[in-house]
Amino acid sequence: MTDTRTSAQTWYEVVLDTLKSNDVKLVVYVPDRVFTPLIKAIHADPYFTAFPCTREEEAIGIVTGAWMGGMKGAVMMQTSG
């Protein structure tokens, strides 16, 4: 029996699935309008711990500390500015 679903995933659903499949639970980001659907989806999913930072280097420091503690993380940086 074959699966005949034709619904395509949105770009942010692909990113969510990719983060989960790579065991990334921490997402730190600098707020960005382009990432709004992804940020909302991450906050809505209890799998993730997510919060904004004011600067990219702050986010890198947080994710680095998490990695040293055994947690995988990702940083989402602004797409402009």
PDB file of N, CA and C in Angstrom:
ATOM      1  N   MET A   1       0.847  -1.169   0.000  1.00  0.00           N
ATOM      2  CA  MET A   1       0.000   0.000   0.000  1.00  0.00           C
ATOM      3  C   MET A   1       0.893   1.232   0.000  1.00  0.00           C
ATOM      4  N   THR A   2       0.578   2.180  -0.839  1.00  0.00           N
ATOM      5  CA  THR A   2       1.398   3.383  -0.931  1.00  0.00           C
ATOM      6  C   THR A   2       0.698   4.558  -0.278  1.00  0.00           C
ATOM      7  N   ASP A   3       1.501   5.507   0.170  1.00  0.00           N
ATOM      8  CA  ASP A   3       0.979   6.723   0.778  1.00  0.00           C
ATOM      9  C   ASP A   3       0.742   7.736  -0.332  1.00  0.00           C
ATOM     10  N   THR A   4      -0.483   8.181  -0.479  1.00  0.00           N
ATOM     11  CA  THR A   4      -0.811   9.091  -1.576  1.00  0.00           C
ATOM     12  C   THR A   4      -1.002  10.528  -1.103  1.00  0.00           C
ATOM     13  N   ARG A   5      -0.465  10.856   0.061  1.00  0.00           N
ATOM     14  CA  ARG A   5      -0.585  12.238   0.531  1.00  0.00           C
ATOM     15  C   ARG A   5       0.183  13.151  -0.414  1.00  0.00           C
ATOM     16  N   THR A   6      -0.400  14.278  -0.705  1.00  0.00           N
ATOM     17  CA  THR A   6       0.251  15.225  -1.603  1.00  0.00           C
ATOM     18  C   THR A   6       0.530  16.556  -0.912  1.00  0.00           C
ATOM     19  N   SER A   7       0.262  16.635   0.374  1.00  0.00           N
ATOM     20  CA  SER A   7       0.486  17.900   1.069  1.00  0.00           C
ATOM     21  C   SER A   7       1.986  18.138   1.237  1.00  0.00           C
ATOM     22  N   ALA A   8       2.414  19.287   0.792  1.00  0.00           N
ATOM     23  CA  ALA A   8       3.821  19.663   0.906  1.00  0.00           C
ATOM     24  C   ALA A   8       4.035  20.406   2.213  1.00  0.00           C
ATOM     25  N   GLN A   9       5.182  20.206   2.788  1.00  0.00           N
ATOM     26  CA  GLN A   9       5.516  20.916   4.018  1.00  0.00           C
ATOM     27  C   GLN A   9       5.949  22.340   3.692  1.00  0.00           C
ATOM     28  N   THR A  10       5.660  23.234   4.619  1.00  0.00           N
ATOM     29  CA  THR A  10       6.173  24.590   4.491  1.00  0.00           C
ATOM     30  C   THR A  10       7.659  24.580   4.842  1.00  0.00           C
ATOM     31  N   TRP A  11       8.362  25.641   4.505  1.00  0.00           N
ATOM     32  CA  TRP A  11       9.801  25.706   4.774  1.00  0.00           C
ATOM     33  C   TRP A  11      10.092  25.578   6.269  1.00  0.00           C
ATOM     34  N   TYR A  12       9.259  26.191   7.107  1.00  0.00           N
ATOM     35  CA  TYR A  12       9.543  26.135   8.541  1.00  0.00           C
ATOM     36  C   TYR A  12       9.223  24.767   9.141  1.00  0.00           C
ATOM     37  N   GLU A  13       8.291  24.031   8.548  1.00  0.00           N
ATOM     38  CA  GLU A  13       8.036  22.656   8.994  1.00  0.00           C
ATOM     39  C   GLU A  13       9.221  21.754   8.657  1.00  0.00           C
ATOM     40  N   VAL A  14       9.851  21.993   7.526  1.00  0.00           N
ATOM     41  CA  VAL A  14      11.050  21.242   7.150  1.00  0.00           C
ATOM     42  C   VAL A  14      12.161  21.516   8.154  1.00  0.00           C
ATOM     43  N   VAL A  15      12.323  22.789   8.535  1.00  0.00           N
ATOM     44  CA  VAL A  15      13.351  23.142   9.520  1.00  0.00           C
ATOM     45  C   VAL A  15      13.052  22.492  10.861  1.00  0.00           C
ATOM     46  N   LEU A  16      11.799  22.536  11.308  1.00  0.00           N
ATOM     47  CA  LEU A  16      11.422  21.891  12.578  1.00  0.00           C
ATOM     48  C   LEU A  16      11.744  20.403  12.560  1.00  0.00           C
ATOM     49  N   ASP A  17      11.349  19.726  11.510  1.00  0.00           N
ATOM     50  CA  ASP A  17      11.619  18.290  11.394  1.00  0.00           C
ATOM     51  C   ASP A  17      13.115  18.002  11.383  1.00  0.00           C
ATOM     52  N   THR A  18      13.872  18.849  10.717  1.00  0.00           N
ATOM     53  CA  THR A  18      15.324  18.662  10.652  1.00  0.00           C
ATOM     54  C   THR A  18      15.955  18.858  12.023  1.00  0.00           C
ATOM     55  N   LEU A  19      15.533  19.875  12.755  1.00  0.00           N
ATOM     56  CA  LEU A  19      16.054  20.092  14.107  1.00  0.00           C
ATOM     57  C   LEU A  19      15.746  18.887  14.996  1.00  0.00           C
ATOM     58  N   LYS A  20      14.514  18.415  14.941  1.00  0.00           N
ATOM     59  CA  LYS A  20      14.129  17.257  15.765  1.00  0.00           C
ATOM     60  C   LYS A  20      14.895  16.003  15.378  1.00  0.00           C
ATOM     61  N   SER A  21      15.063  15.765  14.096  1.00  0.00           N
ATOM     62  CA  SER A  21      15.755  14.548  13.668  1.00  0.00           C
ATOM     63  C   SER A  21      17.237  14.581  14.040  1.00  0.00           C
ATOM     64  N   ASN A  22      17.758  15.765  14.329  1.00  0.00           N
ATOM     65  CA  ASN A  22      19.155  15.892  14.760  1.00  0.00           C
ATOM     66  C   ASN A  22      19.273  16.151  16.256  1.00  0.00           C
ATOM     67  N   ASP A  23      18.188  15.923  16.993  1.00  0.00           N
ATOM     68  CA  ASP A  23      18.159  16.036  18.453  1.00  0.00           C
ATOM     69  C   ASP A  23      18.551  17.426  18.955  1.00  0.00           C
ATOM     70  N   VAL A  24      18.179  18.454  18.203  1.00  0.00           N
ATOM     71  CA  VAL A  24      18.428  19.840  18.614  1.00  0.00           C
ATOM     72  C   VAL A  24      17.220  20.301  19.416  1.00  0.00           C
ATOM     73  N   LYS A  25      17.428  20.548  20.716  1.00  0.00           N
ATOM     74  CA  LYS A  25      16.316  20.918  21.587  1.00  0.00           C
ATOM     75  C   LYS A  25      16.345  22.383  21.991  1.00  0.00           C
ATOM     76  N   LEU A  26      17.490  23.013  21.914  1.00  0.00           N
ATOM     77  CA  LEU A  26      17.632  24.416  22.304  1.00  0.00           C
ATOM     78  C   LEU A  26      17.747  25.278  21.055  1.00  0.00           C
ATOM     79  N   VAL A  27      16.907  26.286  20.957  1.00  0.00           N
ATOM     80  CA  VAL A  27      16.967  27.216  19.833  1.00  0.00           C
ATOM     81  C   VAL A  27      17.017  28.635  20.401  1.00  0.00           C
ATOM     82  N   VAL A  28      18.113  29.302  20.106  1.00  0.00           N
ATOM     83  CA  VAL A  28      18.309  30.677  20.553  1.00  0.00           C
ATOM     84  C   VAL A  28      18.351  31.542  19.291  1.00  0.00           C
ATOM     85  N   TYR A  29      17.716  32.697  19.338  1.00  0.00           N
ATOM     86  CA  TYR A  29      17.604  33.483  18.114  1.00  0.00           C
ATOM     87  C   TYR A  29      17.623  34.980  18.397  1.00  0.00           C
ATOM     88  N   VAL A  30      18.014  35.729  17.382  1.00  0.00           N
ATOM     89  CA  VAL A  30      17.836  37.169  17.362  1.00  0.00           C
ATOM     90  C   VAL A  30      16.547  37.386  16.571  1.00  0.00           C
ATOM     91  N   PRO A  31      15.552  38.065  17.164  1.00  0.00           N
ATOM     92  CA  PRO A  31      14.263  38.217  16.480  1.00  0.00           C
ATOM     93  C   PRO A  31      14.416  38.753  15.055  1.00  0.00           C
ATOM     94  N   ASP A  32      13.612  38.180  14.177  1.00  0.00           N
ATOM     95  CA  ASP A  32      13.684  38.531  12.762  1.00  0.00           C
ATOM     96  C   ASP A  32      12.313  38.302  12.142  1.00  0.00           C
ATOM     97  N   ARG A  33      11.857  39.238  11.358  1.00  0.00           N
ATOM     98  CA  ARG A  33      10.528  39.144  10.747  1.00  0.00           C
ATOM     99  C   ARG A  33      10.397  37.939   9.806  1.00  0.00           C
ATOM    100  N   VAL A  34      11.437  37.650   9.056  1.00  0.00           N
ATOM    101  CA  VAL A  34      11.385  36.524   8.110  1.00  0.00           C
ATOM    102  C   VAL A  34      11.195  35.197   8.844  1.00  0.00           C
ATOM    103  N   PHE A  35      11.789  35.071  10.027  1.00  0.00           N
ATOM    104  CA  PHE A  35      11.719  33.824  10.798  1.00  0.00           C
ATOM    105  C   PHE A  35      10.452  33.704  11.645  1.00  0.00           C
ATOM    106  N   THR A  36       9.549  34.667  11.593  1.00  0.00           N
ATOM    107  CA  THR A  36       8.375  34.668  12.468  1.00  0.00           C
ATOM    108  C   THR A  36       7.603  33.351  12.466  1.00  0.00           C
ATOM    109  N   PRO A  37       7.281  32.752  11.319  1.00  0.00           N
ATOM    110  CA  PRO A  37       6.535  31.478  11.374  1.00  0.00           C
ATOM    111  C   PRO A  37       7.333  30.361  12.061  1.00  0.00           C
ATOM    112  N   LEU A  38       8.631  30.327  11.832  1.00  0.00           N
ATOM    113  CA  LEU A  38       9.474  29.314  12.465  1.00  0.00           C
ATOM    114  C   LEU A  38       9.567  29.555  13.968  1.00  0.00           C
ATOM    115  N   ILE A  39       9.763  30.787  14.369  1.00  0.00           N
ATOM    116  CA  ILE A  39       9.860  31.119  15.797  1.00  0.00           C
ATOM    117  C   ILE A  39       8.562  30.758  16.518  1.00  0.00           C
ATOM    118  N   LYS A  40       7.432  31.095  15.924  1.00  0.00           N
ATOM    119  CA  LYS A  40       6.140  30.753  16.532  1.00  0.00           C
ATOM    120  C   LYS A  40       5.960  29.243  16.638  1.00  0.00           C
ATOM    121  N   ALA A  41       6.341  28.514  15.603  1.00  0.00           N
ATOM    122  CA  ALA A  41       6.205  27.053  15.614  1.00  0.00           C
ATOM    123  C   ALA A  41       7.119  26.416  16.660  1.00  0.00           C
ATOM    124  N   ILE A  42       8.314  26.945  16.806  1.00  0.00           N
ATOM    125  CA  ILE A  42       9.246  26.415  17.814  1.00  0.00           C
ATOM    126  C   ILE A  42       8.705  26.655  19.214  1.00  0.00           C
ATOM    127  N   HIS A  43       8.199  27.858  19.464  1.00  0.00           N
ATOM    128  CA  HIS A  43       7.639  28.158  20.792  1.00  0.00           C
ATOM    129  C   HIS A  43       6.391  27.322  21.077  1.00  0.00           C
ATOM    130  N   ALA A  44       5.650  26.955  20.065  1.00  0.00           N
ATOM    131  CA  ALA A  44       4.422  26.168  20.243  1.00  0.00           C
ATOM    132  C   ALA A  44       4.702  24.686  20.481  1.00  0.00           C
ATOM    133  N   ASP A  45       5.903  24.238  20.183  1.00  0.00           N
ATOM    134  CA  ASP A  45       6.254  22.825  20.298  1.00  0.00           C
ATOM    135  C   ASP A  45       6.988  22.580  21.613  1.00  0.00           C
ATOM    136  N   PRO A  46       6.421  21.779  22.510  1.00  0.00           N
ATOM    137  CA  PRO A  46       7.065  21.541  23.811  1.00  0.00           C
ATOM    138  C   PRO A  46       8.402  20.799  23.726  1.00  0.00           C
ATOM    139  N   TYR A  47       8.739  20.276  22.576  1.00  0.00           N
ATOM    140  CA  TYR A  47      10.036  19.605  22.387  1.00  0.00           C
ATOM    141  C   TYR A  47      11.182  20.585  22.574  1.00  0.00           C
ATOM    142  N   PHE A  48      10.965  21.835  22.187  1.00  0.00           N
ATOM    143  CA  PHE A  48      12.030  22.827  22.163  1.00  0.00           C
ATOM    144  C   PHE A  48      12.041  23.736  23.389  1.00  0.00           C
ATOM    145  N   THR A  49      13.241  24.187  23.730  1.00  0.00           N
ATOM    146  CA  THR A  49      13.439  25.311  24.635  1.00  0.00           C
ATOM    147  C   THR A  49      13.963  26.422  23.753  1.00  0.00           C
ATOM    148  N   ALA A  50      13.266  27.548  23.734  1.00  0.00           N
ATOM    149  CA  ALA A  50      13.643  28.623  22.819  1.00  0.00           C
ATOM    150  C   ALA A  50      13.464  29.973  23.484  1.00  0.00           C
ATOM    151  N   PHE A  51      14.372  30.885  23.156  1.00  0.00           N
ATOM    152  CA  PHE A  51      14.245  32.252  23.643  1.00  0.00           C
ATOM    153  C   PHE A  51      15.089  33.193  22.796  1.00  0.00           C
ATOM    154  N   PRO A  52      14.711  34.480  22.794  1.00  0.00           N
ATOM    155  CA  PRO A  52      15.452  35.464  22.004  1.00  0.00           C
ATOM    156  C   PRO A  52      16.659  36.003  22.749  1.00  0.00           C
ATOM    157  N   CYS A  53      17.595  36.506  21.987  1.00  0.00           N
ATOM    158  CA  CYS A  53      18.769  37.198  22.518  1.00  0.00           C
ATOM    159  C   CYS A  53      18.845  38.571  21.855  1.00  0.00           C
ATOM    160  N   THR A  54      19.665  39.426  22.414  1.00  0.00           N
ATOM    161  CA  THR A  54      19.793  40.759  21.833  1.00  0.00           C
ATOM    162  C   THR A  54      20.893  40.836  20.787  1.00  0.00           C
ATOM    163  N   ARG A  55      21.864  39.931  20.875  1.00  0.00           N
ATOM    164  CA  ARG A  55      22.989  39.955  19.931  1.00  0.00           C
ATOM    165  C   ARG A  55      23.378  38.523  19.566  1.00  0.00           C
ATOM    166  N   GLU A  56      23.946  38.374  18.382  1.00  0.00           N
ATOM    167  CA  GLU A  56      24.332  37.046  17.903  1.00  0.00           C
ATOM    168  C   GLU A  56      25.384  36.398  18.797  1.00  0.00           C
ATOM    169  N   GLU A  57      26.354  37.178  19.266  1.00  0.00           N
ATOM    170  CA  GLU A  57      27.413  36.583  20.094  1.00  0.00           C
ATOM    171  C   GLU A  57      26.872  36.084  21.434  1.00  0.00           C
ATOM    172  N   GLU A  58      25.821  36.700  21.933  1.00  0.00           N
ATOM    173  CA  GLU A  58      25.157  36.209  23.142  1.00  0.00           C
ATOM    174  C   GLU A  58      24.557  34.825  22.872  1.00  0.00           C
ATOM    175  N   ALA A  59      23.908  34.675  21.735  1.00  0.00           N
ATOM    176  CA  ALA A  59      23.300  33.395  21.365  1.00  0.00           C
ATOM    177  C   ALA A  59      24.363  32.310  21.214  1.00  0.00           C
ATOM    178  N   ILE A  60      25.482  32.653  20.591  1.00  0.00           N
ATOM    179  CA  ILE A  60      26.578  31.683  20.426  1.00  0.00           C
ATOM    180  C   ILE A  60      27.090  31.229  21.786  1.00  0.00           C
ATOM    181  N   GLY A  61      27.247  32.159  22.719  1.00  0.00           N
ATOM    182  CA  GLY A  61      27.712  31.801  24.059  1.00  0.00           C
ATOM    183  C   GLY A  61      26.757  30.863  24.770  1.00  0.00           C
ATOM    184  N   ILE A  62      25.461  31.101  24.643  1.00  0.00           N
ATOM    185  CA  ILE A  62      24.457  30.251  25.291  1.00  0.00           C
ATOM    186  C   ILE A  62      24.465  28.847  24.704  1.00  0.00           C
ATOM    187  N   VAL A  63      24.504  28.755  23.382  1.00  0.00           N
ATOM    188  CA  VAL A  63      24.508  27.449  22.726  1.00  0.00           C
ATOM    189  C   VAL A  63      25.804  26.694  23.016  1.00  0.00           C
ATOM    190  N   THR A  64      26.913  27.420  23.112  1.00  0.00           N
ATOM    191  CA  THR A  64      28.196  26.786  23.444  1.00  0.00           C
ATOM    192  C   THR A  64      28.146  26.185  24.845  1.00  0.00           C
ATOM    193  N   GLY A  65      27.601  26.939  25.785  1.00  0.00           N
ATOM    194  CA  GLY A  65      27.463  26.417  27.148  1.00  0.00           C
ATOM    195  C   GLY A  65      26.543  25.210  27.204  1.00  0.00           C
ATOM    196  N   ALA A  66      25.465  25.251  26.451  1.00  0.00           N
ATOM    197  CA  ALA A  66      24.553  24.106  26.412  1.00  0.00           C
ATOM    198  C   ALA A  66      25.256  22.882  25.839  1.00  0.00           C
ATOM    199  N   TRP A  67      26.039  23.081  24.771  1.00  0.00           N
ATOM    200  CA  TRP A  67      26.767  21.969  24.166  1.00  0.00           C
ATOM    201  C   TRP A  67      27.748  21.357  25.176  1.00  0.00           C
ATOM    202  N   MET A  68      28.413  22.219  25.947  1.00  0.00           N
ATOM    203  CA  MET A  68      29.348  21.721  26.963  1.00  0.00           C
ATOM    204  C   MET A  68      28.621  20.909  28.033  1.00  0.00           C
ATOM    205  N   GLY A  69      27.332  21.199  28.221  1.00  0.00           N
ATOM    206  CA  GLY A  69      26.515  20.456  29.170  1.00  0.00           C
ATOM    207  C   GLY A  69      25.798  19.264  28.558  1.00  0.00           C
ATOM    208  N   GLY A  70      26.053  18.994  27.274  1.00  0.00           N
ATOM    209  CA  GLY A  70      25.481  17.815  26.635  1.00  0.00           C
ATOM    210  C   GLY A  70      24.197  18.042  25.862  1.00  0.00           C
ATOM    211  N   MET A  71      23.814  19.301  25.643  1.00  0.00           N
ATOM    212  CA  MET A  71      22.584  19.583  24.895  1.00  0.00           C
ATOM    213  C   MET A  71      22.920  20.202  23.544  1.00  0.00           C
ATOM    214  N   LYS A  72      22.275  19.682  22.513  1.00  0.00           N
ATOM    215  CA  LYS A  72      22.468  20.265  21.185  1.00  0.00           C
ATOM    216  C   LYS A  72      21.591  21.499  21.031  1.00  0.00           C
ATOM    217  N   GLY A  73      22.148  22.516  20.379  1.00  0.00           N
ATOM    218  CA  GLY A  73      21.412  23.747  20.178  1.00  0.00           C
ATOM    219  C   GLY A  73      21.655  24.326  18.800  1.00  0.00           C
ATOM    220  N   ALA A  74      20.831  25.303  18.455  1.00  0.00           N
ATOM    221  CA  ALA A  74      20.965  26.001  17.183  1.00  0.00           C
ATOM    222  C   ALA A  74      20.764  27.487  17.422  1.00  0.00           C
ATOM    223  N   VAL A  75      21.443  28.281  16.622  1.00  0.00           N
ATOM    224  CA  VAL A  75      21.295  29.728  16.662  1.00  0.00           C
ATOM    225  C   VAL A  75      20.680  30.179  15.350  1.00  0.00           C
ATOM    226  N   MET A  76      19.629  30.969  15.436  1.00  0.00           N
ATOM    227  CA  MET A  76      19.039  31.576  14.250  1.00  0.00           C
ATOM    228  C   MET A  76      19.426  33.046  14.265  1.00  0.00           C
ATOM    229  N   MET A  77      20.123  33.477  13.229  1.00  0.00           N
ATOM    230  CA  MET A  77      20.582  34.857  13.169  1.00  0.00           C
ATOM    231  C   MET A  77      19.718  35.660  12.216  1.00  0.00           C
ATOM    232  N   GLN A  78      19.763  36.960  12.380  1.00  0.00           N
ATOM    233  CA  GLN A  78      18.976  37.856  11.542  1.00  0.00           C
ATOM    234  C   GLN A  78      19.302  37.653  10.064  1.00  0.00           C
ATOM    235  N   THR A  79      18.308  37.893   9.241  1.00  0.00           N
ATOM    236  CA  THR A  79      18.516  37.784   7.811  1.00  0.00           C
ATOM    237  C   THR A  79      18.824  39.141   7.192  1.00  0.00           C
ATOM    238  N   SER A  80      18.847  40.178   8.015  1.00  0.00           N
ATOM    239  CA  SER A  80      19.169  41.519   7.510  1.00  0.00           C
ATOM    240  C   SER A  80      19.889  42.315   8.601  1.00  0.00           C
ATOM    241  N   GLY A  81      20.450  43.433   8.224  1.00  0.00           N
ATOM    242  CA  GLY A  81      21.055  44.347   9.194  1.00  0.00           C
ATOM    243  C   GLY A  81      22.443  44.144   9.427  1.00  0.00           C
TER     244      GLY A  81
END
